[in-house]
CSV table of C-alpha atoms in Angstrom, one decimal:
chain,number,residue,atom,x,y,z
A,26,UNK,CA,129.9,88.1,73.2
A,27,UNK,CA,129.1,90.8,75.7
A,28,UNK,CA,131.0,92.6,77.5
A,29,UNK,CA,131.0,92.9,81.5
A,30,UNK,CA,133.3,95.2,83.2
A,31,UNK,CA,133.7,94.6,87.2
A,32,UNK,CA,135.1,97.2,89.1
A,33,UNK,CA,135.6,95.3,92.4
A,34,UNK,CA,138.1,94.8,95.3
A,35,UNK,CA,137.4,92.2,96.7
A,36,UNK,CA,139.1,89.3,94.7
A,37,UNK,CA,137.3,86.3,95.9
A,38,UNK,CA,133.9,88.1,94.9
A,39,UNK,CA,135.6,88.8,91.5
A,40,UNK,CA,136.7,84.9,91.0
A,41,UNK,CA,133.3,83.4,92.1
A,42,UNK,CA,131.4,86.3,89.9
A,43,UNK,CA,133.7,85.8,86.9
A,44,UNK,CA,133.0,82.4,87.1
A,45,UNK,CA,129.1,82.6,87.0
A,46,UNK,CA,129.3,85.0,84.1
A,47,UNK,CA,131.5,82.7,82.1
A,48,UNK,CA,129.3,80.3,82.0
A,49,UNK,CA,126.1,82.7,81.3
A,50,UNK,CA,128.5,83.3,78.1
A,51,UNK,CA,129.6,86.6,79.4
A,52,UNK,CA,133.1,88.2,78.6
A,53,UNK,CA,133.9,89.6,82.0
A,54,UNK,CA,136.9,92.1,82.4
A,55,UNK,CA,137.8,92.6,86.3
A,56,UNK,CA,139.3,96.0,87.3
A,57,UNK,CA,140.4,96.1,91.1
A,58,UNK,CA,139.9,99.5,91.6
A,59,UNK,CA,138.8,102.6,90.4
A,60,UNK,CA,141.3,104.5,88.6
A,61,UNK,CA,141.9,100.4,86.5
A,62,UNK,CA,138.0,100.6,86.5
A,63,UNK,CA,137.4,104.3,84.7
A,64,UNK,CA,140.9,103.3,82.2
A,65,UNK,CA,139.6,100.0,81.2
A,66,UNK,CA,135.7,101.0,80.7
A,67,UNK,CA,137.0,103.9,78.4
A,68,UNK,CA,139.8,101.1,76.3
A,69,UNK,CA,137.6,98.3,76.2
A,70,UNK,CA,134.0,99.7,75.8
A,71,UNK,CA,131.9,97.5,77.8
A,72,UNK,CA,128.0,96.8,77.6
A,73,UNK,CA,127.7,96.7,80.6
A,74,UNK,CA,129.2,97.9,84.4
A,75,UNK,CA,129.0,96.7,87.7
A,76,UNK,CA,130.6,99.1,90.7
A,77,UNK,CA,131.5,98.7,94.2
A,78,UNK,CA,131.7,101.9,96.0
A,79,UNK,CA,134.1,101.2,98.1
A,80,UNK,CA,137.3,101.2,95.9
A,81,UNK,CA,141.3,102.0,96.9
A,82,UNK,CA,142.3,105.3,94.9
A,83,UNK,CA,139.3,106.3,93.1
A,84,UNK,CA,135.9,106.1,94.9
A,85,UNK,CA,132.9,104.5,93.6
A,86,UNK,CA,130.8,107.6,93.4
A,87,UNK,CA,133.6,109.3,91.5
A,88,UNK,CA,134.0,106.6,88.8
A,89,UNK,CA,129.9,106.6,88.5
A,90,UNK,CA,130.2,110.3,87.9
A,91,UNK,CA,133.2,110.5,85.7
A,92,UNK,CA,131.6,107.7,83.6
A,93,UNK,CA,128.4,109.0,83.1
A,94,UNK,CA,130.5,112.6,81.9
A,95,UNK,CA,132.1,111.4,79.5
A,96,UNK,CA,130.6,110.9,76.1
A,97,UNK,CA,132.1,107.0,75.2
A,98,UNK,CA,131.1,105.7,78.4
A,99,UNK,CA,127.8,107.8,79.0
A,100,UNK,CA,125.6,105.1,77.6
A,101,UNK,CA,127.3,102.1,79.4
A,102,UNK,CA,124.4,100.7,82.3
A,103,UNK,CA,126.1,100.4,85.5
A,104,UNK,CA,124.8,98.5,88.4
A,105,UNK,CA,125.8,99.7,91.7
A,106,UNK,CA,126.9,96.4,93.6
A,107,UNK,CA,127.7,97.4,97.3
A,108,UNK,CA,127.7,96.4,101.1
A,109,UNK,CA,127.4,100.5,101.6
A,110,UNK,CA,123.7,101.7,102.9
A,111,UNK,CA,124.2,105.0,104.4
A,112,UNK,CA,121.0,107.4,103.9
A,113,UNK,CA,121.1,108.8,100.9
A,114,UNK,CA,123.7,106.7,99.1
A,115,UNK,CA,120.7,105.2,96.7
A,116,UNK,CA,119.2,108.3,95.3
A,117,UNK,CA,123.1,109.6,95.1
A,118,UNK,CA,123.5,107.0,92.9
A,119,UNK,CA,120.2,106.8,91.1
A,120,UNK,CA,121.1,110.8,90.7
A,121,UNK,CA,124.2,110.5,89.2
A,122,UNK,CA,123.2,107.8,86.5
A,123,UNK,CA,122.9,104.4,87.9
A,124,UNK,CA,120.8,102.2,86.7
A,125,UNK,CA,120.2,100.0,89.9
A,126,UNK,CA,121.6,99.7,93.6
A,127,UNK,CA,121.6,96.3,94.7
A,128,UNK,CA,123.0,95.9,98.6
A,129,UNK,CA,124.9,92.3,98.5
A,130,UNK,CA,124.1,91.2,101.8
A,131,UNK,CA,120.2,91.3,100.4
A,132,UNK,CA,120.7,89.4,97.2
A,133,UNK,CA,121.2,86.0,95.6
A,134,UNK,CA,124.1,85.1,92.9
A,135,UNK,CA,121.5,84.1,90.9
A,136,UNK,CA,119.1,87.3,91.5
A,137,UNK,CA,122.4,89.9,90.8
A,138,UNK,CA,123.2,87.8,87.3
A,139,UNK,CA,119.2,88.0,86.7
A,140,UNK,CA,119.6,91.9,87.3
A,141,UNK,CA,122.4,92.0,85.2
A,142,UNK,CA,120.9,90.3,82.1
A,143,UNK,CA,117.5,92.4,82.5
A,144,UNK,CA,120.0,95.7,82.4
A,145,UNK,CA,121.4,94.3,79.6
A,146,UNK,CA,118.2,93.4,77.6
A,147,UNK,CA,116.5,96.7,78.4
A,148,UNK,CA,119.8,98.8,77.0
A,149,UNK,CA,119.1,96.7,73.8
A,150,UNK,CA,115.7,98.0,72.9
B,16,UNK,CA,136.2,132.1,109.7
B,17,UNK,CA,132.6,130.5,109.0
B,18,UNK,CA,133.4,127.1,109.5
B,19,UNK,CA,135.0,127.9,113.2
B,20,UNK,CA,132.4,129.8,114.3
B,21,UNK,CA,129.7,126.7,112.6
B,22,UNK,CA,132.0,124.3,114.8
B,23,UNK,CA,131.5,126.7,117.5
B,24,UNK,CA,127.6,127.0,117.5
B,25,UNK,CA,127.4,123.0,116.5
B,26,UNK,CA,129.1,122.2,120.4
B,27,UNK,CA,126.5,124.6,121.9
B,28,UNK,CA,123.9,122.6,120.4
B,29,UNK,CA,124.0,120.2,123.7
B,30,UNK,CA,120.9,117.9,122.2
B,31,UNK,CA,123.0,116.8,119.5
B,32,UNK,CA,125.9,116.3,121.0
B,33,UNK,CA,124.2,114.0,123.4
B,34,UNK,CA,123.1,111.9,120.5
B,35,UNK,CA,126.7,111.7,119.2
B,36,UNK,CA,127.5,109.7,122.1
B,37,UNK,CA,124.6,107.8,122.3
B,38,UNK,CA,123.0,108.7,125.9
B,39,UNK,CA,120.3,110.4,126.9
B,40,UNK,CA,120.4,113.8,127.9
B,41,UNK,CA,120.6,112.9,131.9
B,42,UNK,CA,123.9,111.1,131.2
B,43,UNK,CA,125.4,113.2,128.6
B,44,UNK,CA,128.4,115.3,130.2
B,45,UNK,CA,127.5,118.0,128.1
B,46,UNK,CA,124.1,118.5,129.5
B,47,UNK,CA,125.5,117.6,133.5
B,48,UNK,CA,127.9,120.6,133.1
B,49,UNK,CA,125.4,123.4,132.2
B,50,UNK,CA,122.7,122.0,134.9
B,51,UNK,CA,125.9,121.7,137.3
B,52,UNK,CA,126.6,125.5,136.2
B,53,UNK,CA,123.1,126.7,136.8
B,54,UNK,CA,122.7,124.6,140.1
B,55,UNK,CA,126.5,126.4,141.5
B,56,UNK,CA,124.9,129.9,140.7
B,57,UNK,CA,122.0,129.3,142.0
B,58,UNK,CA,123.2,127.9,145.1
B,59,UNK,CA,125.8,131.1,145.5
B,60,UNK,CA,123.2,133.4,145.4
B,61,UNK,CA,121.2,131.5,147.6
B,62,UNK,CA,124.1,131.5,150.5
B,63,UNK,CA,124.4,134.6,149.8
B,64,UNK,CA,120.6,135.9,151.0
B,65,UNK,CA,120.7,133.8,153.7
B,66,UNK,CA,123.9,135.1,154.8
B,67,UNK,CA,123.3,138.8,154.7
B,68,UNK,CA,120.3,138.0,156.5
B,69,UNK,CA,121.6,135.7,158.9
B,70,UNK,CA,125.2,136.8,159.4
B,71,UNK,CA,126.4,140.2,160.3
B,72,UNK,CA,129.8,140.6,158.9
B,73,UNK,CA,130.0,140.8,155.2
B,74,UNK,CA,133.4,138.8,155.5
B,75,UNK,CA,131.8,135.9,157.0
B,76,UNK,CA,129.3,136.4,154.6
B,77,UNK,CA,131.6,136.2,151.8
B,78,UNK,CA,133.5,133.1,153.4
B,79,UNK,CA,130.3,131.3,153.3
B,80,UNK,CA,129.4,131.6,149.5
B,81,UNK,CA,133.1,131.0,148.8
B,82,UNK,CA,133.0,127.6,150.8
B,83,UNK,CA,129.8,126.9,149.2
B,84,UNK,CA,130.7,127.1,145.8
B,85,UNK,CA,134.0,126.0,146.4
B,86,UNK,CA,132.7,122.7,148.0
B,87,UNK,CA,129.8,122.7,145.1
B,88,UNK,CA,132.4,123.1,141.9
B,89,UNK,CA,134.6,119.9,143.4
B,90,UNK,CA,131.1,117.6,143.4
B,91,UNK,CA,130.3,118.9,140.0
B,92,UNK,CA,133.6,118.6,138.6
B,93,UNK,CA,133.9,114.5,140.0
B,94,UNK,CA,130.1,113.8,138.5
B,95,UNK,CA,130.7,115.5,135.0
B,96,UNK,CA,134.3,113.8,135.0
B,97,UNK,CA,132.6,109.9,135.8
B,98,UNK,CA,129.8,110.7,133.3
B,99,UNK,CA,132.5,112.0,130.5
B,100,UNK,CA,133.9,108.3,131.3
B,101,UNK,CA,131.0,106.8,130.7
B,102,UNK,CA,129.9,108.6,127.9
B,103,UNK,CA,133.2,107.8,126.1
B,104,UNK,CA,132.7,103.9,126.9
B,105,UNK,CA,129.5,104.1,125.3
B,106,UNK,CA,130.5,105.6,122.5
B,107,UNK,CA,133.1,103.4,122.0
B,108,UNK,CA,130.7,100.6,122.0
B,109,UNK,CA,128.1,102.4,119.6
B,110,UNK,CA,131.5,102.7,117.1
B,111,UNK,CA,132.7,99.2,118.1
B,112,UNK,CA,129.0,97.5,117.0
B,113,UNK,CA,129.1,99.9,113.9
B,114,UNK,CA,132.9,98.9,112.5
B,115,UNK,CA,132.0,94.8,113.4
B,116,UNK,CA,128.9,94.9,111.7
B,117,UNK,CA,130.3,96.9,108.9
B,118,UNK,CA,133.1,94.8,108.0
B,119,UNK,CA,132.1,91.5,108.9
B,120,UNK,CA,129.3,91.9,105.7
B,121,UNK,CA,131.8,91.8,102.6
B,122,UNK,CA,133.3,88.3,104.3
B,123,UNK,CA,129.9,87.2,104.5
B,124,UNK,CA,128.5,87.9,100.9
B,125,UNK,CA,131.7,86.7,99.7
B,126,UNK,CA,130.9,83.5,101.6
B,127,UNK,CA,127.4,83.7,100.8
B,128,UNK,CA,127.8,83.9,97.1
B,129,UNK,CA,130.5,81.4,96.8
B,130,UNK,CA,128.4,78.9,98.4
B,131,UNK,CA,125.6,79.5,96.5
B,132,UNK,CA,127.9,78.8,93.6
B,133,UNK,CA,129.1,75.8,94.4
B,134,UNK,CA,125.5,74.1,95.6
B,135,UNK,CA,124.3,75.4,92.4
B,136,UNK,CA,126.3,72.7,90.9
B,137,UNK,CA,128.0,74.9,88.1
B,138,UNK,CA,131.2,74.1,89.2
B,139,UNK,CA,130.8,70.1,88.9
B,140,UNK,CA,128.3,68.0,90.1
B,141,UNK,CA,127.8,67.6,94.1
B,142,UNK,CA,127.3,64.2,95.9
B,143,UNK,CA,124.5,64.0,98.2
B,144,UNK,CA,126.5,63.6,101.3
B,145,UNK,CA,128.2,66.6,100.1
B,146,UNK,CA,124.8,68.5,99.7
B,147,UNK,CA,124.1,68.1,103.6
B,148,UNK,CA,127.3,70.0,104.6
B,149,UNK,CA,127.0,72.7,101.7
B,150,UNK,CA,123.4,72.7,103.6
B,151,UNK,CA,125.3,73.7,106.9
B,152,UNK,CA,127.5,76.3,105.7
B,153,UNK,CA,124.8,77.7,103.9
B,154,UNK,CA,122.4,78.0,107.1
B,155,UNK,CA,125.4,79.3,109.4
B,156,UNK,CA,126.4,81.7,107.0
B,157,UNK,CA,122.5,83.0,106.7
B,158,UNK,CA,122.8,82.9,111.0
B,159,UNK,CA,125.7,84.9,110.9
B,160,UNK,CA,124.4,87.4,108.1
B,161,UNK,CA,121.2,87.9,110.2
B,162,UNK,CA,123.0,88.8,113.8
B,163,UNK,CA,125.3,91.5,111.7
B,164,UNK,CA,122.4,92.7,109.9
B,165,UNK,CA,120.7,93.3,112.9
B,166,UNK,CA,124.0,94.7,114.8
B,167,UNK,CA,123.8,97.3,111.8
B,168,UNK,CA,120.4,98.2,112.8
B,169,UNK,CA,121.0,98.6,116.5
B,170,UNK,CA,124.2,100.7,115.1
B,171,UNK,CA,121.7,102.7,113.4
B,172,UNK,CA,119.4,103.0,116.2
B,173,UNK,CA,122.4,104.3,118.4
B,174,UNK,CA,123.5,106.7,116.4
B,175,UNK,CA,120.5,107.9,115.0
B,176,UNK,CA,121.0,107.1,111.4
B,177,UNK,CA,117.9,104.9,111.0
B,178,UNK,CA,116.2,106.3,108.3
B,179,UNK,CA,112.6,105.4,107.1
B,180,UNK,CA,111.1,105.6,104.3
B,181,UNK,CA,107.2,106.2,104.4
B,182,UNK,CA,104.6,105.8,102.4
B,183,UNK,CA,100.8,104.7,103.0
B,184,UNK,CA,100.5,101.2,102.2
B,185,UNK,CA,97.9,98.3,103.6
B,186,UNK,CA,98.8,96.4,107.0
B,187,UNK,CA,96.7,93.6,106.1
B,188,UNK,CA,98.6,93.1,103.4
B,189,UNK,CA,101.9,93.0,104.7
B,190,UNK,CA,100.6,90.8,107.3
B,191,UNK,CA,99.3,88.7,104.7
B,192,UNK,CA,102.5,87.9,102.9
B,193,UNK,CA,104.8,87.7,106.2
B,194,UNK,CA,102.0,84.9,107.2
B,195,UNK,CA,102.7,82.8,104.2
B,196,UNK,CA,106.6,83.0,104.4
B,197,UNK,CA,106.6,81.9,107.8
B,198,UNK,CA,103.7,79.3,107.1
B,199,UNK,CA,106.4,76.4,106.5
B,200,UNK,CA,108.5,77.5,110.0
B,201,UNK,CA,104.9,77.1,111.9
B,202,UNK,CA,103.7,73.6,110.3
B,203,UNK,CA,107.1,72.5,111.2
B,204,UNK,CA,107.0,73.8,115.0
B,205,UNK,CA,102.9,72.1,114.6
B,206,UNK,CA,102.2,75.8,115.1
B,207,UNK,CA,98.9,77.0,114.0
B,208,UNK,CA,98.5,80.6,112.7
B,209,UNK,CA,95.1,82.6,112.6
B,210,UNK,CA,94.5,85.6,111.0
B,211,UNK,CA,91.5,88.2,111.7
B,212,UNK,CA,91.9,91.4,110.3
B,213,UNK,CA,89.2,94.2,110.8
B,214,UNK,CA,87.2,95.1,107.4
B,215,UNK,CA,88.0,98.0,106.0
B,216,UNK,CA,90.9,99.0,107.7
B,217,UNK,CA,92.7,102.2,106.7
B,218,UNK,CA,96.1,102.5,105.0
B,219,UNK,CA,98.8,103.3,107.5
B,220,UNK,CA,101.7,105.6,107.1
B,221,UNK,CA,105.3,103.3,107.2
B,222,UNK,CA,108.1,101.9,105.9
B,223,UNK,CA,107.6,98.4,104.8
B,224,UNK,CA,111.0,97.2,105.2
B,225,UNK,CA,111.1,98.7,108.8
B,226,UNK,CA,108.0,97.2,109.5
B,227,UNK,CA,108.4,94.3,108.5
B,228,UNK,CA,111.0,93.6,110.4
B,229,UNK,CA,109.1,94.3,113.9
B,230,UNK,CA,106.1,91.6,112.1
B,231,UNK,CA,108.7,89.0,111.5
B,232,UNK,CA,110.0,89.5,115.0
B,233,UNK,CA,106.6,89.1,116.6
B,234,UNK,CA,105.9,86.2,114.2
B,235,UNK,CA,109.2,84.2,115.0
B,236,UNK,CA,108.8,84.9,118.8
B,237,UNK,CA,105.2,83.4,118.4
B,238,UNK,CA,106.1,80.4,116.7
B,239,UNK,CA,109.9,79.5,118.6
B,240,UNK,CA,108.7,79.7,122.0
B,241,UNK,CA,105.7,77.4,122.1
B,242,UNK,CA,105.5,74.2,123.7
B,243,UNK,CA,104.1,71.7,122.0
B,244,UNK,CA,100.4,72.4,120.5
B,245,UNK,CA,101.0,76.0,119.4
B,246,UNK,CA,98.5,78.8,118.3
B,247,UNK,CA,98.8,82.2,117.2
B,248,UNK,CA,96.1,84.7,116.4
B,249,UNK,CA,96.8,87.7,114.7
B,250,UNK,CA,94.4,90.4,114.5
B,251,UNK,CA,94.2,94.2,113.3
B,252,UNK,CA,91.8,96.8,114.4
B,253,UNK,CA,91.1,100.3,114.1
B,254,UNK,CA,91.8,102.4,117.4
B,255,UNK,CA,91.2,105.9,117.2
B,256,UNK,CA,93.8,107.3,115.3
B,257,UNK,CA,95.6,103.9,114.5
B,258,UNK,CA,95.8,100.3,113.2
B,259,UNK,CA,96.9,98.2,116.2
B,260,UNK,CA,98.2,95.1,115.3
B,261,UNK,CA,98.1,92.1,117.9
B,262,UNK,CA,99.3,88.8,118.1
B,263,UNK,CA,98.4,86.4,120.8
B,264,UNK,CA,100.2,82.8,121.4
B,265,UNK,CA,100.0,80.3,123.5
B,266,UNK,CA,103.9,79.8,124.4
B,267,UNK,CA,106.1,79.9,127.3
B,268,UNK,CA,105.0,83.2,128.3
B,269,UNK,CA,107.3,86.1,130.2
B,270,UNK,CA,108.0,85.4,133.9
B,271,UNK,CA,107.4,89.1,135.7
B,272,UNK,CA,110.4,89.8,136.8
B,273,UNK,CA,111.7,89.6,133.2
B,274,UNK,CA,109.1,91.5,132.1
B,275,UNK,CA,110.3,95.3,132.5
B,276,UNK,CA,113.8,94.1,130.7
B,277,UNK,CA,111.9,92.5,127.6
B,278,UNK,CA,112.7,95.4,125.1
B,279,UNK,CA,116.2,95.3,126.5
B,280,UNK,CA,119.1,95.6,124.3
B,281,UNK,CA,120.8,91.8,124.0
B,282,UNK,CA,118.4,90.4,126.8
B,283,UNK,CA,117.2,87.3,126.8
B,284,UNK,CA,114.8,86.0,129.6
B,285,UNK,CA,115.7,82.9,131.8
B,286,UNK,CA,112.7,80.7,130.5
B,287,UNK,CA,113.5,81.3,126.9
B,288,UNK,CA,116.8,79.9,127.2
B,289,UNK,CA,115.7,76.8,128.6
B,290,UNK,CA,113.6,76.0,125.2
B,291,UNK,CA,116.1,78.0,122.9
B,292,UNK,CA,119.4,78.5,123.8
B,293,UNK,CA,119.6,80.1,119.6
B,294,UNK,CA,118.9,84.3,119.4
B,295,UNK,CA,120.5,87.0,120.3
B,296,UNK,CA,118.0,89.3,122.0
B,297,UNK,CA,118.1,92.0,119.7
B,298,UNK,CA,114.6,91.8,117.8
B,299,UNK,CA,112.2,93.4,120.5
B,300,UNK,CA,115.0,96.1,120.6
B,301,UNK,CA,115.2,96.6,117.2
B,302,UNK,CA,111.0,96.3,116.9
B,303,UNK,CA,110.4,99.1,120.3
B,304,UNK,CA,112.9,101.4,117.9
B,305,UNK,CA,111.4,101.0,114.7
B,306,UNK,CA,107.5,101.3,115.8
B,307,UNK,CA,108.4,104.6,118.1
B,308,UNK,CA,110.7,106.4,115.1
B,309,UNK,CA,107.4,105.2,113.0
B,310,UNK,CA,105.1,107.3,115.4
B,311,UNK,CA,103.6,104.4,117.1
B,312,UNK,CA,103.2,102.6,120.5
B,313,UNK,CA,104.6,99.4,121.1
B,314,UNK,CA,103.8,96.7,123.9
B,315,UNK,CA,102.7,93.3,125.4
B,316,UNK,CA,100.9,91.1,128.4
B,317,UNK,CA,102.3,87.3,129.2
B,318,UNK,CA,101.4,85.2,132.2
B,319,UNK,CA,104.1,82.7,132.6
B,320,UNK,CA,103.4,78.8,131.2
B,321,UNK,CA,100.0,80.5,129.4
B,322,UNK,CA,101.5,82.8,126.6
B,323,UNK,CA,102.2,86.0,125.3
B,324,UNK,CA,100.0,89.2,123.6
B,325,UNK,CA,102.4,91.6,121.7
B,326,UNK,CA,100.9,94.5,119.9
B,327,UNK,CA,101.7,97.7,118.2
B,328,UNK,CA,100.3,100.6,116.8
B,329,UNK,CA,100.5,102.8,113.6
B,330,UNK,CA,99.3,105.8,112.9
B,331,UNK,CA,96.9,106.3,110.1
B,332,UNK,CA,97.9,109.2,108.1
């Protein structure tokens, strides 16, 4: 089963998420925020990584740059999943090793798991 | 040392400044107090010519261009003071729209998303009576995620953030695809749309998501306000250095005194109301900022009762 690792605050978006990969036959792992987020992807060595930005303690931009340092978790995909949309935040994170930036207030449930399962496939290959 | 003396140089740069609080230059307190400055100078060494010429002793003389500037300093000093108060309100209010629109979108996706979830049945299976009020809180949550989107926009507008990103792409086909999503909203309002683009029309310079936001707004306008037969042409032409888009309907029209508010911030004209009381009189706003940052014109002729013409332009590269 893959993995999913969610580094998110917002619990309610964690629970309805978690839920929806469940039952695409994801394992999801939920970190709450950043400093959980960059221990758990490094312990639990996830296929795949969705980040919020805005996170208590460590910032999202941080954990996308620590993440994509270190060797174990260079190769992980991470989807930037955000509400942020200041100039320059996309190629920021495009820059730093994203492999897409999808605002939430322009996207479907159903088009982020879609995303998610593309990311995954195209790691595969 | 450096960062003092870049703080330093960053409040001379008035301009600026005057953006931050989101006025233009005439109402920025900045700006008032160096005019103010020049205009007390000037005025002191005027008083003073005409009173050496005028008045023979040089004490008199100097009482006068005291008074003068004295009197002078006090007016400036109450303007620039009213202005800073109004320059702080609307700041305030460019921060205020910025914060609400802000945090009011992670409640909203979270709503957004869980709804979707549980229409989408995966959590058990829905019964139809059910499926109408899902229906509800789906729509009003997509009402309410429209009105903050486009407070974040008039945020973005106010504080000059709005950034675009160009790139030469084909009117017509934006038009195209607007056309058909909208085509369901117009056979529902029995609204008929036409399309008549120019042949060979040139690439324009633009950011589609920008500018599609300005052909929605015309679109929706065009369609809501009609009465009951409706019709809306849209055509594209080649000015001189330009594409001008146009779309002509056959709706409620603008009365003329409403006319000169129409790309007013939140207005919404009397006769508009009476047909749709939904809309938040943002989207000409919005539009009028997006076309201008886009190096275009913007603009529109209504006669009450008969309908409405609203076009723009956009510069071919």
């Amino acid at each position: 089963m893959k993995k999913i690792l969610f580094i998110e605050d917002e619990s309610a978006l964690q629970k309805t998420f978690g839920e929806v990969l469940k039952q695409e036959g994801y394992e999801m792992i939920s970190a709450l925020d950043g400093e959980t987020g960059l221990r758990l992807a490094k312990s639990k060595k996830p296929d795949l990584i969705l980040l919020d930005l805005i996170l208590p303690n460590v910032h999202g931009f941080e954990v996308l740059k620590q993440l994509k340092e270190a060797g174990e978790t260079k190769k992980i995909p991470i989807i930037v999943l955000t509400n942020l949309e200041k100039i320059g935040d996309v190629e920021k994170a495009i820059e730093l090793g994203a492999t897409t930036y999808l605002v939430k207030a322009q996207y479907s449930l159903q088009e982020v798991v879609e995303k998610v399962k593309k990311a995954l496939s195209e790691n595969n290959q | 040392m450096m960062v003092k003396k870049r703080g330093f140089l960053q409040q001379l740069n008035i301009p600026k400044q005057c953006q931050k609080y989101g006025l233009s230059l005439w109402q920025c307190p900045q700006f008032l107090f160096l005019i103010m400055g020049i205009v007390i100078i000037g005025v002191s060494l005027i008083s003073y010519a005409l009173g050496t010429r005028y008045l023979v002793e040089p004490e008199m003389v100097a009482l006068l261009v005291l008074l003068v500037t004295i009197v002078l300093f006090v007016i400036a000093f109450t303007i620039v003071r009213n202005f800073e108060r109004l320059a702080e309100v609307s700041r305030m209010k460019t921060e205020f729209i910025s914060v609400v629109s802000h945090q009011l979108r992670s409640p909203l996706s979270n709503l957004k998303w869980a709804i979707e979830l549980l229409m989408s049945g995966r959590l058990g299976k829905i019964e139809e009576k059910q499926t109408e009020y899902f229906k509800i809180l789906k729509e009003n949550s997509a009402r309410m995620a429209e009105l903050v989107s486009d407070l974040l926009v008039v945020s973005r507008i106010e504080t000059a953030t709005l950034a675009l990103k160009k790139k030469e792409i084909s009117l017509e086909e934006l038009t195209k695809e607007l056309i058909s999503e909208f085509n369901l909203f117009a056979r529902a309002s029995n609204v008929e749309i036409k399309f008549q683009p120019q042949k060979n029309l040139p690439q324009v310079w633009l950011d589609p998501s920008q500018i599609k936001l300005v052909i929605e707004n015309f679109l929706d306008n065009a369609i809501r306000y009609v009465k009951e037969k409706g019709k809306v042409e849209i055509c594209l032409k080649k000015t001189d250095k330009a594409v001008l888009f146009e779309i002509k309907d056959n709706g409620v029209g603008i009365p003329k005194e409403d006319r000169k508010y129409i790309f007013q911030k939140f207005f919404r004209s009397e006769n508009v109301l009476r047909y749709q009381t939904q809309g938040s009189g943002l989207g000409l706003y919005i539009a009028k900022a997006i076309v201008e940052k886009s190096g275009g014109k913007i603009g529109f002729e209504s006669e009450e009762s008969k309908g409405s013409t609203f076009w723009f332009t956009l510069p071919i590269k």
